[in-house]
PDB file of C-alpha atoms in Angstrom:
ATOM      1  CA  MET O   5     100.797 101.184  78.393  1.00  0.00           C
ATOM      2  CA  LEU O   6      97.937  99.692  80.374  1.00  0.00           C
ATOM      3  CA  PRO O   7      94.425 100.870  79.557  1.00  0.00           C
ATOM      4  CA  SER O   8      93.834 101.758  83.202  1.00  0.00           C
ATOM      5  CA  VAL O   9      95.583 101.987  86.550  1.00  0.00           C
ATOM      6  CA  PRO O  10      95.182 100.248  89.912  1.00  0.00           C
ATOM      7  CA  ASP O  11      92.682 101.549  92.429  1.00  0.00           C
ATOM      8  CA  SER O  12      93.802 103.911  95.200  1.00  0.00           C
ATOM      9  CA  THR O  13      96.686 102.857  97.412  1.00  0.00           C
ATOM     10  CA  SER O  14      96.339 101.828 101.061  1.00  0.00           C
ATOM     11  CA  SER O  15      98.492 100.183 103.739  1.00  0.00           C
ATOM     12  CA  ARG O  16      97.901  96.748 105.229  1.00  0.00           C
ATOM     13  CA  ALA O  17      99.710  94.205 107.351  1.00  0.00           C
ATOM     14  CA  LEU O  18     101.296  91.312 105.468  1.00  0.00           C
ATOM     15  CA  SER O  19      99.473  88.826 107.710  1.00  0.00           C
ATOM     16  CA  GLU O  20      96.138  90.244 106.447  1.00  0.00           C
ATOM     17  CA  LEU O  21      97.058  89.709 102.803  1.00  0.00           C
ATOM     18  CA  SER O  22      97.995  86.001 102.990  1.00  0.00           C
ATOM     19  CA  PRO O  23     100.043  85.737  99.769  1.00  0.00           C
ATOM     20  CA  GLU O  24     100.129  82.287  98.179  1.00  0.00           C
ATOM     21  CA  ILE O  25     103.210  80.084  98.475  1.00  0.00           C
ATOM     22  CA  GLY O  26     105.067  80.078  95.160  1.00  0.00           C
ATOM     23  CA  GLN O  27     103.830  83.568  94.254  1.00  0.00           C
ATOM     24  CA  ASN O  28     106.350  85.571  92.227  1.00  0.00           C
ATOM     25  CA  VAL O  29     108.292  88.157  94.254  1.00  0.00           C
ATOM     26  CA  THR O  30     110.470  90.900  92.747  1.00  0.00           C
ATOM     27  CA  VAL O  31     113.355  91.971  94.983  1.00  0.00           C
ATOM     28  CA  GLN O  32     115.337  95.048  93.880  1.00  0.00           C
ATOM     29  CA  PHE O  33     118.362  96.252  95.831  1.00  0.00           C
ATOM     30  CA  ILE O  34     118.126 100.006  96.319  1.00  0.00           C
ATOM     31  CA  GLN O  35     121.824 100.851  96.148  1.00  0.00           C
ATOM     32  CA  SER O  36     123.176  98.373  93.590  1.00  0.00           C
ATOM     33  CA  LYS O  37     119.978  98.299  91.488  1.00  0.00           C
ATOM     34  CA  LYS O  38     120.268  94.511  91.216  1.00  0.00           C
ATOM     35  CA  ARG O  39     116.856  92.940  90.662  1.00  0.00           C
ATOM     36  CA  PHE O  40     115.802  89.325  91.140  1.00  0.00           C
ATOM     37  CA  SER O  41     112.581  87.474  90.324  1.00  0.00           C
ATOM     38  CA  LEU O  42     112.061  85.029  93.207  1.00  0.00           C
ATOM     39  CA  ASN O  43     109.258  83.005  94.801  1.00  0.00           C
ATOM     40  CA  PHE O  44     107.402  83.527  98.068  1.00  0.00           C
ATOM     41  CA  ILE O  45     107.911  80.679 100.566  1.00  0.00           C
ATOM     42  CA  GLY O  46     106.296  82.099 103.701  1.00  0.00           C
ATOM     43  CA  PHE O  47     106.871  84.413 106.642  1.00  0.00           C
ATOM     44  CA  LYS O  48     107.438  84.460 110.379  1.00  0.00           C
ATOM     45  CA  ALA O  49     105.228  87.218 111.757  1.00  0.00           C
ATOM     46  CA  GLU O  50     107.237  90.184 113.054  1.00  0.00           C
ATOM     47  CA  LYS O  51     110.491  88.382 112.146  1.00  0.00           C
ATOM     48  CA  SER O  52     111.122  87.736 108.451  1.00  0.00           C
ATOM     49  CA  VAL O  53     109.717  87.132 104.985  1.00  0.00           C
ATOM     50  CA  ILE O  54     111.148  83.988 103.367  1.00  0.00           C
ATOM     51  CA  VAL O  55     111.744  83.858  99.607  1.00  0.00           C
ATOM     52  CA  SER O  56     113.666  81.585  97.273  1.00  0.00           C
ATOM     53  CA  ALA O  57     117.291  82.494  96.499  1.00  0.00           C
ATOM     54  CA  PRO O  58     118.252  83.474  92.934  1.00  0.00           C
ATOM     55  CA  ARG O  59     119.742  80.848  90.672  1.00  0.00           C
ATOM     56  CA  GLY O  60     123.307  81.039  89.411  1.00  0.00           C
ATOM     57  CA  GLN O  61     126.365  82.666  90.895  1.00  0.00           C
ATOM     58  CA  VAL O  62     125.316  85.501  93.223  1.00  0.00           C
ATOM     59  CA  ASN O  63     127.621  87.038  95.846  1.00  0.00           C
ATOM     60  CA  THR O  64     125.132  86.965  98.699  1.00  0.00           C
ATOM     61  CA  LEU O  65     127.703  88.033 101.311  1.00  0.00           C
ATOM     62  CA  ALA O  66     128.016  91.377  99.555  1.00  0.00           C
ATOM     63  CA  LEU O  67     124.221  91.748  99.549  1.00  0.00           C
ATOM     64  CA  GLU O  68     123.385  90.802 103.148  1.00  0.00           C
ATOM     65  CA  GLY O  69     122.175  93.782 105.161  1.00  0.00           C
ATOM     66  CA  ALA O  70     121.334  95.834 102.067  1.00  0.00           C
ATOM     67  CA  GLN O  71     117.950  97.545 101.691  1.00  0.00           C
ATOM     68  CA  VAL O  72     115.554  96.257  99.057  1.00  0.00           C
ATOM     69  CA  ASN O  73     112.239  97.185  97.480  1.00  0.00           C
ATOM     70  CA  VAL O  74     109.899  94.211  97.318  1.00  0.00           C
ATOM     71  CA  SER O  75     106.821  93.814  95.111  1.00  0.00           C
ATOM     72  CA  MET O  76     104.468  90.865  94.863  1.00  0.00           C
ATOM     73  CA  GLN O  77     100.883  89.788  94.266  1.00  0.00           C
ATOM     74  CA  ALA O  78      98.472  88.798  97.052  1.00  0.00           C
ATOM     75  CA  GLY O  79      94.970  87.924  95.898  1.00  0.00           C
ATOM     76  CA  ASN O  80      93.623  90.928  94.022  1.00  0.00           C
ATOM     77  CA  TYR O  81      96.258  93.279  95.439  1.00  0.00           C
ATOM     78  CA  HIS O  82      99.607  94.433  94.134  1.00  0.00           C
ATOM     79  CA  CYS O  83     101.885  94.815  97.174  1.00  0.00           C
ATOM     80  CA  ARG O  84     105.063  96.853  97.758  1.00  0.00           C
ATOM     81  CA  PHE O  85     107.258  97.297 100.807  1.00  0.00           C
ATOM     82  CA  THR O  86     110.810  98.233 101.772  1.00  0.00           C
ATOM     83  CA  SER O  87     112.904  95.631 103.542  1.00  0.00           C
ATOM     84  CA  ARG O  88     116.494  94.390 103.793  1.00  0.00           C
ATOM     85  CA  LEU O  89     118.218  91.094 103.167  1.00  0.00           C
ATOM     86  CA  VAL O  90     118.799  89.759 106.680  1.00  0.00           C
ATOM     87  CA  LYS O  91     120.417  86.435 105.803  1.00  0.00           C
ATOM     88  CA  ALA O  92     121.029  84.173 102.815  1.00  0.00           C
ATOM     89  CA  HIS O  93     120.805  80.460 103.670  1.00  0.00           C
ATOM     90  CA  HIS O  94     121.970  77.501 101.587  1.00  0.00           C
ATOM     91  CA  ALA O  95     120.428  74.657 103.625  1.00  0.00           C
ATOM     92  CA  PRO O  96     118.159  72.762 103.506  1.00  0.00           C
ATOM     93  CA  PHE O  97     117.712  74.622 100.179  1.00  0.00           C
ATOM     94  CA  PRO O  98     118.806  78.079  98.978  1.00  0.00           C
ATOM     95  CA  HIS O  99     116.533  80.784 100.441  1.00  0.00           C
ATOM     96  CA  TRP O 100     116.608  84.352 101.737  1.00  0.00           C
ATOM     97  CA  HIS O 101     115.220  85.929 104.878  1.00  0.00           C
ATOM     98  CA  LEU O 102     114.004  89.513 104.397  1.00  0.00           C
ATOM     99  CA  SER O 103     113.168  91.762 107.332  1.00  0.00           C
ATOM    100  CA  PHE O 104     109.449  91.724 108.160  1.00  0.00           C
ATOM    101  CA  PRO O 105     107.651  94.924 107.026  1.00  0.00           C
ATOM    102  CA  THR O 106     105.587  96.891 109.511  1.00  0.00           C
ATOM    103  CA  GLN O 107     103.192  97.911 106.728  1.00  0.00           C
ATOM    104  CA  VAL O 108     102.666  96.913 103.106  1.00  0.00           C
ATOM    105  CA  GLU O 109     101.513  99.412 100.481  1.00  0.00           C
ATOM    106  CA  THR O 110      98.720  97.820  98.446  1.00  0.00           C
ATOM    107  CA  SER O 111      96.863  98.697  95.251  1.00  0.00           C
ATOM    108  CA  ARG O 112      93.717  96.801  94.408  1.00  0.00           C
ATOM    109  CA  LEU O 113      93.754  95.414  90.868  1.00  0.00           C
ATOM    110  CA  ARG O 114      90.527  95.977  88.998  1.00  0.00           C
ATOM    111  CA  GLN O 115      89.125  92.623  87.998  1.00  0.00           C
ATOM    112  CA  TYR O 116      88.235  93.301  84.381  1.00  0.00           C
ATOM    113  CA  ASP O 117      91.058  95.500  83.156  1.00  0.00           C
ATOM    114  CA  ARG O 118      92.421  94.337  79.813  1.00  0.00           C
ATOM    115  CA  ILE O 119      96.158  93.860  79.280  1.00  0.00           C
ATOM    116  CA  PRO O 120      97.528  94.348  75.728  1.00  0.00           C
ATOM    117  CA  VAL O 121      99.109  91.199  74.262  1.00  0.00           C
ATOM    118  CA  ARG O 122      99.976  89.671  70.889  1.00  0.00           C
ATOM    119  CA  MET O 123      99.050  86.039  71.369  1.00  0.00           C
ATOM    120  CA  ALA O 124      97.826  83.277  69.062  1.00  0.00           C
ATOM    121  CA  VAL O 125      94.440  81.829  70.032  1.00  0.00           C
ATOM    122  CA  SER O 126      92.699  78.857  68.422  1.00  0.00           C
ATOM    123  CA  VAL O 127      88.979  79.583  67.937  1.00  0.00           C
ATOM    124  CA  ASP O 128      86.240  77.025  67.245  1.00  0.00           C
ATOM    125  CA  HIS O 129      82.445  77.426  67.162  1.00  0.00           C
ATOM    126  CA  GLU O 130      80.409  75.378  69.638  1.00  0.00           C
ATOM    127  CA  ASP O 131      78.066  74.369  66.807  1.00  0.00           C
ATOM    128  CA  GLU O 132      79.849  71.904  64.477  1.00  0.00           C
ATOM    129  CA  MET O 133      77.830  72.970  61.389  1.00  0.00           C
ATOM    130  CA  LYS O 134      78.564  76.666  61.938  1.00  0.00           C
ATOM    131  CA  SER O 135      82.175  75.793  62.658  1.00  0.00           C
ATOM    132  CA  SER O 136      82.472  74.094  59.263  1.00  0.00           C
ATOM    133  CA  GLN O 137      80.752  77.017  57.476  1.00  0.00           C
ATOM    134  CA  LEU O 138      83.150  79.505  59.089  1.00  0.00           C
ATOM    135  CA  GLY O 139      86.236  77.426  58.368  1.00  0.00           C
ATOM    136  CA  LEU O 140      86.949  76.836  62.027  1.00  0.00           C
ATOM    137  CA  PRO O 141      88.956  76.026  64.036  1.00  0.00           C
ATOM    138  CA  ARG O 142      91.399  78.806  63.114  1.00  0.00           C
ATOM    139  CA  VAL O 143      94.392  80.349  64.824  1.00  0.00           C
ATOM    140  CA  LEU O 144      93.764  84.079  65.257  1.00  0.00           C
ATOM    141  CA  LEU O 145      95.465  87.049  66.916  1.00  0.00           C
ATOM    142  CA  CYS O 146      94.461  87.991  70.459  1.00  0.00           C
ATOM    143  CA  ARG O 147      95.107  91.698  71.081  1.00  0.00           C
ATOM    144  CA  ASP O 148      94.219  91.949  74.781  1.00  0.00           C
ATOM    145  CA  ILE O 149      93.226  89.722  77.670  1.00  0.00           C
ATOM    146  CA  GLY O 150      91.620  90.202  81.080  1.00  0.00           C
ATOM    147  CA  LEU O 151      90.256  88.009  83.817  1.00  0.00           C
ATOM    148  CA  GLY O 152      86.864  88.104  82.128  1.00  0.00           C
ATOM    149  CA  GLY O 153      87.699  87.648  78.450  1.00  0.00           C
ATOM    150  CA  VAL O 154      89.739  88.501  75.345  1.00  0.00           C
ATOM    151  CA  SER O 155      89.592  90.635  72.212  1.00  0.00           C
ATOM    152  CA  ILE O 156      90.465  88.894  68.942  1.00  0.00           C
ATOM    153  CA  GLU O 157      91.358  90.536  65.625  1.00  0.00           C
ATOM    154  CA  LEU O 158      90.462  89.173  62.175  1.00  0.00           C
ATOM    155  CA  PRO O 159      89.255  90.406  58.753  1.00  0.00           C
ATOM    156  CA  GLU O 160      85.601  89.352  59.175  1.00  0.00           C
ATOM    157  CA  ARG O 161      83.107  88.629  61.937  1.00  0.00           C
ATOM    158  CA  LEU O 162      82.945  85.095  63.302  1.00  0.00           C
ATOM    159  CA  GLY O 163      79.268  85.000  64.132  1.00  0.00           C
ATOM    160  CA  GLN O 164      76.421  86.700  65.935  1.00  0.00           C
ATOM    161  CA  VAL O 165      76.619  88.301  69.356  1.00  0.00           C
ATOM    162  CA  GLY O 166      75.626  85.593  71.831  1.00  0.00           C
ATOM    163  CA  ASP O 167      77.202  82.728  69.843  1.00  0.00           C
ATOM    164  CA  ARG O 168      79.317  80.344  71.905  1.00  0.00           C
ATOM    165  CA  PHE O 169      82.862  79.330  71.046  1.00  0.00           C
ATOM    166  CA  TYR O 170      85.785  77.304  72.329  1.00  0.00           C
ATOM    167  CA  LEU O 171      89.071  79.178  72.758  1.00  0.00           C
ATOM    168  CA  THR O 172      92.430  77.452  73.180  1.00  0.00           C
ATOM    169  CA  LEU O 173      95.021  79.746  74.765  1.00  0.00           C
ATOM    170  CA  ARG O 174      98.752  79.009  74.875  1.00  0.00           C
ATOM    171  CA  PHE O 175     100.941  81.161  77.119  1.00  0.00           C
ATOM    172  CA  ARG O 176     103.864  81.039  79.542  1.00  0.00           C
ATOM    173  CA  VAL O 177     103.560  81.498  83.297  1.00  0.00           C
ATOM    174  CA  HIS O 178     106.879  81.741  85.125  1.00  0.00           C
ATOM    175  CA  ARG O 179     108.769  79.998  82.266  1.00  0.00           C
ATOM    176  CA  LEU O 180     106.251  77.153  82.031  1.00  0.00           C
ATOM    177  CA  ASP O 181     104.140  76.605  78.892  1.00  0.00           C
ATOM    178  CA  GLN O 182     100.414  76.365  79.600  1.00  0.00           C
ATOM    179  CA  VAL O 183      97.467  75.346  77.377  1.00  0.00           C
ATOM    180  CA  VAL O 184      93.931  76.246  78.480  1.00  0.00           C
ATOM    181  CA  LEU O 185      90.650  75.351  76.721  1.00  0.00           C
ATOM    182  CA  LEU O 186      87.851  77.781  77.600  1.00  0.00           C
ATOM    183  CA  SER O 187      84.198  78.253  76.715  1.00  0.00           C
ATOM    184  CA  ALA O 188      83.429  81.827  75.653  1.00  0.00           C
ATOM    185  CA  VAL O 189      80.505  83.930  74.396  1.00  0.00           C
ATOM    186  CA  LEU O 190      80.848  86.509  71.616  1.00  0.00           C
ATOM    187  CA  ARG O 191      79.794  89.784  73.269  1.00  0.00           C
ATOM    188  CA  SER O 192      80.863  92.530  70.859  1.00  0.00           C
ATOM    189  CA  VAL O 193      81.841  93.096  67.228  1.00  0.00           C
ATOM    190  CA  GLN O 194      83.511  96.351  66.236  1.00  0.00           C
ATOM    191  CA  GLN O 195      84.841  97.418  62.825  1.00  0.00           C
ATOM    192  CA  SER O 196      88.117  99.307  63.100  1.00  0.00           C
ATOM    193  CA  ALA O 197      90.441 101.065  60.670  1.00  0.00           C
ATOM    194  CA  GLY O 198      91.923  99.061  57.812  1.00  0.00           C
ATOM    195  CA  GLY O 199      89.037  96.609  57.591  1.00  0.00           C
ATOM    196  CA  VAL O 200      89.967  94.840  60.828  1.00  0.00           C
ATOM    197  CA  VAL O 201      87.116  93.489  62.970  1.00  0.00           C
ATOM    198  CA  MET O 202      87.703  93.398  66.741  1.00  0.00           C
ATOM    199  CA  GLN O 203      85.560  90.839  68.501  1.00  0.00           C
ATOM    200  CA  GLY O 204      85.190  90.638  72.259  1.00  0.00           C
ATOM    201  CA  PHE O 205      84.681  87.284  73.975  1.00  0.00           C
ATOM    202  CA  GLU O 206      83.588  86.720  77.569  1.00  0.00           C
ATOM    203  CA  PHE O 207      84.824  83.617  79.383  1.00  0.00           C
ATOM    204  CA  GLU O 208      82.146  81.490  80.992  1.00  0.00           C
ATOM    205  CA  SER O 209      82.003  78.409  83.233  1.00  0.00           C
ATOM    206  CA  MET O 210      85.739  78.462  83.953  1.00  0.00           C
ATOM    207  CA  GLU O 211      87.102  75.577  86.008  1.00  0.00           C
ATOM    208  CA  GLU O 212      89.184  76.550  89.020  1.00  0.00           C
ATOM    209  CA  ASP O 213      92.488  75.366  87.506  1.00  0.00           C
ATOM    210  CA  SER O 214      91.882  77.323  84.298  1.00  0.00           C
ATOM    211  CA  GLN O 215      90.845  80.410  86.253  1.00  0.00           C
ATOM    212  CA  LEU O 216      94.052  80.271  88.293  1.00  0.00           C
ATOM    213  CA  LEU O 217      96.227  79.928  85.178  1.00  0.00           C
ATOM    214  CA  VAL O 218      94.502  82.798  83.355  1.00  0.00           C
ATOM    215  CA  SER O 219      94.728  84.983  86.475  1.00  0.00           C
ATOM    216  CA  ALA O 220      98.425  84.188  86.875  1.00  0.00           C
ATOM    217  CA  PHE O 221      99.112  85.073  83.231  1.00  0.00           C
ATOM    218  CA  VAL O 222      97.099  88.325  83.368  1.00  0.00           C
ATOM    219  CA  TYR O 223      98.817  89.502  86.561  1.00  0.00           C
ATOM    220  CA  GLN O 224     102.212  88.483  85.166  1.00  0.00           C
ATOM    221  CA  GLN O 225     101.579  90.643  82.079  1.00  0.00           C
ATOM    222  CA  TYR O 226     100.271  93.452  84.297  1.00  0.00           C
ATOM    223  CA  LEU O 227     103.415  93.504  86.426  1.00  0.00           C
ATOM    224  CA  THR O 228     105.592  93.296  83.308  1.00  0.00           C
ATOM    225  CA  GLU O 229     103.818  96.383  81.927  1.00  0.00           C
ATOM    226  CA  LEU O 230     104.471  98.196  85.217  1.00  0.00           C
ATOM    227  CA  GLY O 231     108.170  97.278  85.014  1.00  0.00           C
ATOM    228  CA  TYR O 232     108.256  94.998  88.041  1.00  0.00           C
ATOM    229  CA  LEU O 233     108.942  91.893  85.918  1.00  0.00           C
ATOM    230  CA  ARG O 234     111.091  91.319  82.875  1.00  0.00           C
ATOM    231  CA  ASP O 235     109.766  89.796  79.671  1.00  0.00           C
ATOM    232  CA  GLU O 236     110.490  86.095  79.620  1.00  0.00           C
TER     233      GLU O 236
END
């Protein structure tokens, strides 16, 4: 389960939210329970929302006209609305037109919530001498991640609070492997049961590309925890 929940729900117009092209969209048919993970292409205001069509053999004729629940990410908001599949097109590329929602239910995602994960992270000290003394770099277990940092588990402490490190994260975003090198500051050290030491790192000086990738991964894990996405 997530350590916290989204902020209170409100309604907004889709045109206010401006979701990014390529953003993951989950479309679930209400009657058949079929669920597809698609991509946002764009929208025609007051007419339709355009998403990619699912891959593989799908009987779209049987699905046209059916009601669907749609969920997606737009900035720092998780969005949900009810729609219907108006038309499935095959040219110039496979895509669907969904009926345009009058209102979208939104929940603001808190920026620094941590999402539980089990992910290998390579850790190295910024100071080469300290790195050698600590036997770094080492691959360690990351137990949770947020937009602002990670918690890493190991048998002993890596250094003093305020020390700076380099973290190399490997993860998958929408079936694509990503590698991100980040600067981080050790902010907390906590001894837990069984002799395990949990150490909290805060990201700093993130480049825009790295920030986007980390955000995409965190939100992907968030939506997976909520049941809107399947584990890849």
